[in-house]
CSV table of C-alpha atoms in Angstrom, one decimal:
chain,number,residue,atom,x,y,z
A,19,MET,CA,-10.5,54.0,23.9
A,20,PRO,CA,-11.4,50.3,24.1
A,21,GLU,CA,-12.1,49.2,27.7
A,22,THR,CA,-12.9,45.5,27.4
A,23,LYS,CA,-10.1,42.8,26.5
A,24,ALA,CA,-11.9,41.9,23.6
A,25,GLU,CA,-12.1,45.7,22.4
A,26,ALA,CA,-8.6,46.1,23.2
A,27,ASP,CA,-7.8,42.7,20.9
A,28,LEU,CA,-10.1,44.3,18.1
A,29,ALA,CA,-7.9,47.7,18.6
A,30,GLY,CA,-4.5,45.8,17.9
A,31,ARG,CA,-3.4,47.1,21.3
A,32,ARG,CA,-3.1,43.3,22.5
A,33,GLN,CA,-0.8,40.3,21.1
A,34,ASP,CA,-1.2,36.7,22.0
A,35,TRP,CA,2.1,35.0,24.0
A,36,GLY,CA,2.8,31.6,24.8
A,37,VAL,CA,4.9,30.1,27.4
A,38,VAL,CA,7.4,27.6,26.7
A,39,SER,CA,9.7,25.4,29.2
A,40,THR,CA,11.6,22.1,29.2
A,41,VAL,CA,10.8,20.5,32.5
A,42,SER,CA,12.2,17.7,34.3
A,43,GLU,CA,10.9,18.9,37.9
A,44,ALA,CA,8.7,17.8,40.5
A,45,PRO,CA,5.2,17.7,39.5
A,46,GLU,CA,4.2,20.2,42.1
A,47,LEU,CA,6.2,22.7,40.7
A,48,VAL,CA,5.6,22.0,37.3
A,49,VAL,CA,1.5,22.3,38.2
A,50,ALA,CA,2.3,26.1,40.1
A,51,PHE,CA,4.5,27.3,37.3
A,52,ALA,CA,1.9,26.6,34.4
A,53,ALA,CA,-1.1,27.7,36.5
A,54,HIS,CA,0.5,30.8,37.4
A,55,ALA,CA,1.3,31.5,33.4
A,56,LEU,CA,-2.2,30.9,32.8
A,57,SER,CA,-3.4,33.6,35.5
A,58,LEU,CA,-1.2,36.3,34.1
A,59,GLY,CA,-2.7,35.4,30.3
A,60,ALA,CA,-0.6,33.2,28.5
A,61,ALA,CA,-2.8,31.9,25.8
A,62,GLU,CA,-1.0,28.5,25.8
A,63,VAL,CA,1.8,26.8,28.5
A,64,CYS,CA,3.7,24.4,26.1
A,65,LEU,CA,5.8,21.9,28.5
A,66,TYR,CA,8.6,19.7,26.7
A,67,LEU,CA,8.8,16.8,29.2
A,68,ASP,CA,12.5,16.0,29.1
A,69,GLU,CA,12.0,12.5,31.1
A,70,PRO,CA,8.9,10.4,31.1
A,71,ALA,CA,6.1,12.2,33.4
A,72,PRO,CA,2.8,10.1,33.6
A,73,GLU,CA,1.9,11.9,37.0
A,74,LEU,CA,2.5,15.1,35.0
A,75,GLU,CA,0.5,14.3,32.1
A,76,ARG,CA,-2.2,13.3,34.4
A,77,MET,CA,-2.4,16.6,36.4
A,78,LEU,CA,-2.5,18.7,33.6
A,79,GLY,CA,-3.8,16.9,30.6
A,80,ALA,CA,-7.3,18.3,30.9
A,81,ASN,CA,-6.5,22.2,30.5
A,82,PRO,CA,-6.8,22.6,27.2
A,83,ARG,CA,-4.3,25.7,27.4
A,84,VAL,CA,-1.5,23.1,28.4
A,85,ARG,CA,0.2,21.4,25.7
A,86,LEU,CA,2.6,18.6,26.6
A,87,VAL,CA,5.4,17.4,24.3
A,88,ARG,CA,6.7,14.0,25.3
A,89,CYS,CA,10.8,14.2,24.6
A,90,ASP,CA,11.6,10.4,23.6
A,91,ALA,CA,13.3,8.9,21.4
A,92,ALA,CA,10.9,9.1,18.7
A,93,TYR,CA,10.6,13.0,19.4
A,94,TRP,CA,14.3,13.7,18.7
A,95,ALA,CA,14.9,11.3,15.9
A,96,GLY,CA,11.7,13.6,14.3
A,97,LEU,CA,14.2,16.5,14.9
A,98,GLY,CA,16.9,14.5,13.0
A,99,MET,CA,19.2,14.0,15.8
A,100,ASP,CA,20.0,12.3,18.9
A,101,ARG,CA,19.0,13.2,22.1
A,102,PRO,CA,21.6,16.1,23.0
A,103,TRP,CA,23.5,15.5,26.0
A,104,VAL,CA,23.6,19.3,27.2
A,105,PRO,CA,20.6,20.6,28.7
A,106,ALA,CA,20.9,23.8,27.3
A,107,ILE,CA,20.7,22.2,23.6
A,108,ARG,CA,17.6,20.6,24.3
A,109,GLN,CA,15.7,23.7,25.1
A,110,ARG,CA,17.2,25.5,22.3
A,111,ALA,CA,16.0,23.1,20.0
A,112,ASN,CA,12.7,22.9,21.6
A,113,LEU,CA,12.4,27.0,21.5
A,114,LYS,CA,13.1,26.8,18.1
A,115,VAL,CA,10.5,24.0,17.1
A,116,GLU,CA,7.7,26.8,18.9
A,117,LEU,CA,9.2,29.6,17.5
A,118,ASP,CA,9.2,28.2,13.6
A,119,ALA,CA,5.9,27.1,14.5
A,120,ALA,CA,4.7,30.5,15.4
A,121,ARG,CA,1.3,29.5,17.2
A,122,PHE,CA,1.3,32.8,18.8
A,123,PRO,CA,3.4,36.2,18.1
A,124,TRP,CA,5.3,36.1,21.1
A,125,LEU,CA,7.0,33.3,23.3
A,126,LEU,CA,8.3,33.6,26.8
A,127,HIS,CA,11.2,30.9,27.4
A,128,ILE,CA,11.8,30.3,31.2
A,129,ASP,CA,12.4,27.0,33.4
A,130,ALA,CA,9.9,25.8,35.6
A,131,ASP,CA,11.2,27.3,38.6
A,132,GLU,CA,10.9,30.7,37.3
A,133,PHE,CA,7.4,32.8,37.4
A,134,LEU,CA,7.0,36.0,35.5
A,135,TRP,CA,5.8,39.0,37.8
A,136,GLY,CA,5.1,42.6,37.0
A,137,PRO,CA,1.8,45.1,36.4
A,138,GLY,CA,-0.5,45.3,33.5
A,139,ASP,CA,-1.5,42.8,30.7
A,140,MET,CA,1.4,41.3,28.9
A,141,GLY,CA,-0.4,41.1,25.7
A,142,GLU,CA,-0.7,45.0,25.7
A,143,ILE,CA,2.8,45.3,26.8
A,144,LEU,CA,3.9,42.9,23.8
A,145,ALA,CA,1.8,45.0,21.4
A,146,ALA,CA,3.3,48.0,22.0
A,147,GLN,CA,7.1,46.8,21.4
A,148,PRO,CA,8.4,48.7,18.4
A,149,GLU,CA,8.1,46.1,15.0
A,150,GLU,CA,12.1,46.3,14.7
A,151,ALA,CA,12.1,44.5,18.4
A,152,GLY,CA,12.8,40.8,18.0
A,153,PHE,CA,12.9,40.3,21.9
A,154,LEU,CA,12.1,41.7,25.1
A,155,LEU,CA,14.4,40.8,28.2
A,156,ILE,CA,13.1,40.7,31.7
A,157,PRO,CA,15.5,40.9,34.6
A,158,VAL,CA,15.8,38.4,37.1
A,159,ALA,CA,15.3,38.5,40.8
A,160,GLU,CA,16.2,35.6,43.0
A,161,ARG,CA,14.5,34.1,46.1
A,162,VAL,CA,16.3,34.0,49.3
A,163,HIS,CA,15.0,33.2,53.0
A,164,SER,CA,14.6,35.4,56.1
A,165,GLY,CA,16.4,32.6,58.3
A,166,PRO,CA,16.2,29.0,57.7
A,167,ALA,CA,14.1,28.2,54.7
A,168,ASP,CA,10.4,27.0,55.1
A,169,ALA,CA,10.3,23.4,55.1
A,170,ALA,CA,6.4,23.5,55.1
A,171,ASN,CA,6.4,26.0,51.9
A,172,VAL,CA,8.9,25.7,49.2
A,173,PHE,CA,7.7,29.0,48.0
A,174,GLY,CA,8.3,31.0,51.0
A,175,GLY,CA,10.8,33.9,51.3
A,176,ARG,CA,11.9,37.2,49.7
A,177,PHE,CA,13.4,37.9,46.4
A,178,ARG,CA,16.6,40.0,46.1
A,179,ARG,CA,17.3,42.0,42.7
A,180,GLN,CA,20.3,41.7,40.9
A,181,VAL,CA,23.0,44.7,41.3
A,182,GLY,CA,25.9,45.2,38.8
A,183,GLY,CA,28.0,48.0,38.2
A,184,GLU,CA,29.7,49.7,41.1
A,185,ALA,CA,27.1,49.1,43.3
A,186,GLU,CA,28.0,45.4,43.1
A,187,VAL,CA,31.1,45.7,45.0
A,188,ALA,CA,29.3,47.4,48.1
A,189,ILE,CA,26.6,44.9,47.8
A,190,ALA,CA,28.9,42.2,47.8
A,191,ARG,CA,30.5,43.3,51.3
A,192,LEU,CA,27.3,43.4,52.8
A,193,ASP,CA,27.3,39.4,51.4
A,194,GLY,CA,30.4,38.8,53.2
A,195,PRO,CA,31.2,35.4,52.9
A,196,ALA,CA,28.6,34.5,50.6
A,197,ALA,CA,29.8,36.9,48.1
A,198,PRO,CA,32.1,34.8,46.3
A,199,PHE,CA,29.2,32.2,45.6
A,200,LEU,CA,27.2,35.2,43.9
A,201,ASP,CA,27.4,37.3,40.5
A,202,GLN,CA,25.5,40.4,40.9
A,203,GLY,CA,24.2,39.1,43.8
A,204,MET,CA,22.7,36.0,42.1
A,205,ALA,CA,23.6,32.4,42.8
A,206,GLY,CA,22.1,31.1,39.9
A,207,TYR,CA,22.1,33.2,37.0
A,208,ALA,CA,22.3,37.3,36.1
A,209,GLY,CA,20.9,39.2,33.1
A,210,GLY,CA,17.2,37.4,32.7
A,211,LYS,CA,15.0,35.4,30.0
A,212,SER,CA,13.1,36.7,27.1
A,213,VAL,CA,9.9,37.2,25.4
A,214,PHE,CA,11.0,36.3,21.4
A,215,ARG,CA,8.9,37.6,18.8
A,216,SER,CA,8.0,34.2,16.2
A,217,GLY,CA,9.9,34.4,13.2
A,218,GLY,CA,12.9,36.4,14.7
A,219,ARG,CA,16.0,37.5,13.0
A,220,ALA,CA,18.5,35.7,15.1
A,221,ALA,CA,18.3,32.2,16.7
A,222,ALA,CA,17.1,32.0,20.1
A,223,GLY,CA,19.3,31.1,22.9
A,224,VAL,CA,18.3,30.3,26.2
A,225,HIS,CA,18.3,33.8,27.7
A,226,LEU,CA,18.8,36.0,24.8
A,227,PRO,CA,18.9,35.8,20.9
A,228,ASP,CA,22.2,34.4,19.4
A,229,GLY,CA,24.2,37.2,17.6
A,230,ALA,CA,21.5,39.6,17.7
A,231,GLY,CA,23.2,43.0,16.6
A,232,GLU,CA,19.9,44.9,17.8
A,233,PRO,CA,19.8,46.8,20.8
A,234,LEU,CA,18.9,45.4,24.3
A,235,ASN,CA,15.3,45.7,24.9
A,236,VAL,CA,14.6,45.3,28.7
A,237,LEU,CA,11.3,45.5,30.3
A,238,TYR,CA,12.3,46.7,33.7
A,239,SER,CA,8.9,46.9,35.2
A,240,HIS,CA,8.6,43.1,35.2
A,241,LEU,CA,10.6,40.1,36.9
A,242,ILE,CA,11.7,36.7,36.4
A,243,LEU,CA,11.3,35.7,39.8
A,244,HIS,CA,13.9,32.6,40.1
A,245,PHE,CA,13.5,30.0,43.1
A,246,ASP,CA,16.8,28.7,42.3
A,247,GLY,CA,17.0,25.7,44.4
A,248,LEU,CA,13.5,25.1,45.7
A,249,THR,CA,14.8,22.9,48.7
A,250,PRO,CA,18.3,22.8,49.9
A,251,ALA,CA,18.6,19.1,49.0
A,252,GLY,CA,17.1,20.0,45.6
A,253,TRP,CA,19.9,22.6,45.5
A,254,VAL,CA,22.9,20.3,46.5
A,255,ALA,CA,21.5,17.6,44.1
A,256,LYS,CA,21.5,20.2,41.1
A,257,LYS,CA,24.9,21.2,42.0
A,258,ARG,CA,26.3,17.4,42.5
A,259,ARG,CA,24.7,16.8,39.0
A,260,ALA,CA,26.7,19.2,37.5
A,261,ILE,CA,29.9,18.0,39.2
A,262,ALA,CA,29.4,14.6,37.8
A,263,GLN,CA,28.2,15.7,34.4
A,264,GLN,CA,30.9,18.5,33.8
A,265,PRO,CA,33.9,17.2,34.6
A,266,GLU,CA,35.6,20.2,33.3
A,267,TRP,CA,33.9,22.5,36.1
A,268,ARG,CA,37.4,23.5,37.9
A,269,SER,CA,38.7,25.0,35.0
A,270,TYR,CA,35.5,27.6,34.5
A,271,PRO,CA,36.8,30.9,33.1
A,272,ASP,CA,36.4,33.9,36.0
A,273,SER,CA,33.3,34.6,34.4
A,274,HIS,CA,31.8,31.9,35.7
A,275,ARG,CA,33.9,32.2,39.3
A,276,ALA,CA,30.7,32.0,41.5
A,277,THR,CA,29.3,28.7,39.8
A,278,ARG,CA,32.7,27.1,40.2
A,279,ASN,CA,33.1,28.0,43.8
A,280,GLN,CA,29.6,26.9,44.4
A,281,LEU,CA,30.7,23.4,43.0
A,282,ALA,CA,33.9,23.6,44.5
A,283,ALA,CA,32.4,24.0,48.2
A,284,VAL,CA,29.5,21.4,47.3
A,285,HIS,CA,32.2,18.7,46.1
A,286,ASP,CA,34.6,19.6,49.0
A,287,ALA,CA,31.3,19.2,51.8
A,288,THR,CA,32.3,16.0,53.9
A,289,ASP,CA,28.6,15.2,53.9
A,290,ASP,CA,25.0,15.9,53.0
A,291,ALA,CA,25.0,18.3,56.1
A,292,ALA,CA,28.0,20.3,55.4
A,293,ALA,CA,26.4,20.8,51.8
A,294,ALA,CA,23.4,22.0,53.0
A,295,ARG,CA,25.4,24.8,54.8
A,296,VAL,CA,26.8,25.9,51.4
A,297,TYR,CA,23.2,26.7,50.8
A,298,SER,CA,22.1,27.8,54.1
A,299,LEU,CA,25.6,30.3,53.7
A,300,ILE,CA,24.4,32.2,50.1
A,301,LYS,CA,20.5,31.9,50.4
A,302,GLU,CA,19.4,32.3,54.3
A,303,LEU,CA,19.9,35.7,55.6
A,304,ASP,CA,20.6,36.4,59.1
A,305,PRO,CA,18.9,39.5,60.6
A,306,ALA,CA,22.2,41.9,59.8
A,307,ARG,CA,22.7,40.6,56.4
A,308,GLU,CA,18.7,40.9,55.4
A,309,THR,CA,18.3,44.2,57.4
A,310,ALA,CA,21.5,45.8,55.5
A,311,LEU,CA,20.2,44.2,52.1
A,312,ALA,CA,16.6,45.3,52.4
A,313,GLU,CA,18.4,49.0,53.3
A,314,GLN,CA,19.6,49.1,49.7
A,315,GLY,CA,16.3,48.6,48.4
A,316,ILE,CA,17.0,45.4,46.6
A,317,LEU,CA,14.6,42.9,48.7
A,318,LEU,CA,11.1,42.3,47.4
A,319,ASP,CA,8.0,40.7,49.0
A,320,VAL,CA,5.7,39.3,46.5
A,321,GLU,CA,2.5,37.1,47.2
A,322,LEU,CA,1.8,34.8,44.2
A,323,ASP,CA,-1.2,33.3,45.8
A,324,LEU,CA,-0.3,30.0,44.1
A,325,PRO,CA,-3.4,28.1,45.4
A,326,ALA,CA,-5.9,30.1,44.0
A,327,LYS,CA,-4.5,29.9,40.4
A,328,ILE,CA,-3.7,26.2,40.8
A,329,GLU,CA,-7.6,25.6,41.8
A,330,ALA,CA,-8.6,28.1,38.8
A,331,ALA,CA,-6.4,26.2,36.2
A,332,PHE,CA,-6.9,22.8,37.9
A,333,PRO,CA,-9.9,22.5,39.9
A,334,GLY,CA,-10.1,20.1,42.8
A,335,LEU,CA,-6.0,18.9,42.3
A,336,ALA,CA,-4.8,19.1,46.0
A,337,LEU,CA,-0.7,19.5,46.3
A,338,ASP,CA,1.7,19.3,48.5
A,339,PHE,CA,4.2,22.2,49.0
A,340,SER,CA,6.7,21.2,51.8
A,341,ALA,CA,10.3,20.3,51.2
A,342,ALA,CA,10.0,16.8,51.8
A,343,ALA,CA,7.0,16.4,49.3
A,344,LEU,CA,9.3,18.0,46.4
A,345,ASP,CA,12.5,16.1,47.4
A,346,ARG,CA,11.0,12.9,46.6
A,347,HIS,CA,11.4,13.9,43.3
A,348,VAL,CA,15.1,15.0,43.4
A,349,MET,CA,16.1,14.3,39.6
A,350,ALA,CA,18.5,11.5,39.4
A,351,TYR,CA,21.5,11.9,36.4
A,352,ARG,CA,22.7,10.0,33.4
A,353,PRO,CA,26.3,9.4,33.5
A,354,ARG,CA,28.0,11.3,31.0
A,355,ARG,CA,30.0,8.8,28.5
A,356,ASP,CA,31.2,11.1,25.5
A,357,PHE,CA,34.5,12.1,24.2
A,358,GLN,CA,34.1,15.7,25.5
A,359,ALA,CA,33.7,13.9,29.3
A,360,VAL,CA,36.9,11.9,28.6
A,361,LYS,CA,39.2,14.6,27.3
A,362,HIS,CA,38.4,17.1,30.3
A,363,GLY,CA,38.8,14.4,32.4
A,364,LEU,CA,42.3,13.8,31.0
A,365,ARG,CA,42.5,17.6,31.3
A,366,ALA,CA,41.8,17.7,34.9
A,367,MET,CA,44.3,14.8,35.7
A,368,LEU,CA,47.0,16.5,33.9
A,369,SER,CA,46.6,19.8,35.7
A,370,ARG,CA,46.5,18.1,39.2
A,371,TRP,CA,49.9,16.5,38.1
A,372,THR,CA,51.4,19.7,36.7
A,373,GLY,CA,50.0,22.4,38.8
A,374,ARG,CA,48.7,24.2,35.5
A,375,ARG,CA,45.0,25.1,35.4
A,376,PRO,CA,43.4,22.9,32.3
A,377,ARG,CA,41.7,25.3,29.6
A,378,ALA,CA,38.0,25.3,29.2
């Protein structure tokens, strides 16, 4: 049996994998994201810069295993399109470019606030997948806080696993007033993210392949650790962007009930402090709620050791991970001026006049 990484490669027991992400977050977060992925053995971290990021380019440019792609007007013109309005469409387009290039047998597509976590060598795990498997789904766990969020360390806290099926009802009772804002215990998204095989049979979506008839192939030993809302102010800003950019949000279907409730609560907040209290209600656990959830075995404590990983990947780079530092980079948004916005705005106005719920 091979004993070294090189011997395992020669024996065909390991396959290279890369990470691709479309980013517009604080440089500190993206640096930590890249360093963590590299520490897990990713052959490359490819970052599509959704907005100009000279500071980030300066920080990351010296590592040969990090590749940066500027998504400027020339880039989108090269793909034969204008910059798509919807972020998910931009993500899908960038992912397709990487999958078509097939630089590596496998490609993990996640956001910069998502960190892969689990035991073993991912290259060996991927090499063991059946040839017919076009993707491998990794479940999600979401960061929560023991009491108030730690303003000195945006990566502090614990993680809670999603819970579906019959158990979701019982867990919702433990979450109490926070339950309407959660889907399977998640405030961000439930389900997971995927590692895609290059040259797969189906078009790759943000989470799963589109229209794939193949069975769900889930890696239960690993998790995507989702820092949904790295800071309370960042989370509120994200919700306000969604409110401004998606006039149809009030007509979200019941499958998106939790998101709709989050947006409504932030929309109705009278000031920043009231909006931040929505974050606190959802993500900051009081002792009774934390104890109850812990007894269900769904809370995890994970040590990511990010300073050591950053030093290994980007020596001498000193970063401030306080909430104040990251809140300086809260992303602005571009006003939406397309036909869809006008259409949904008119529908929303009509629904207020008639009392009817607008169609999605």
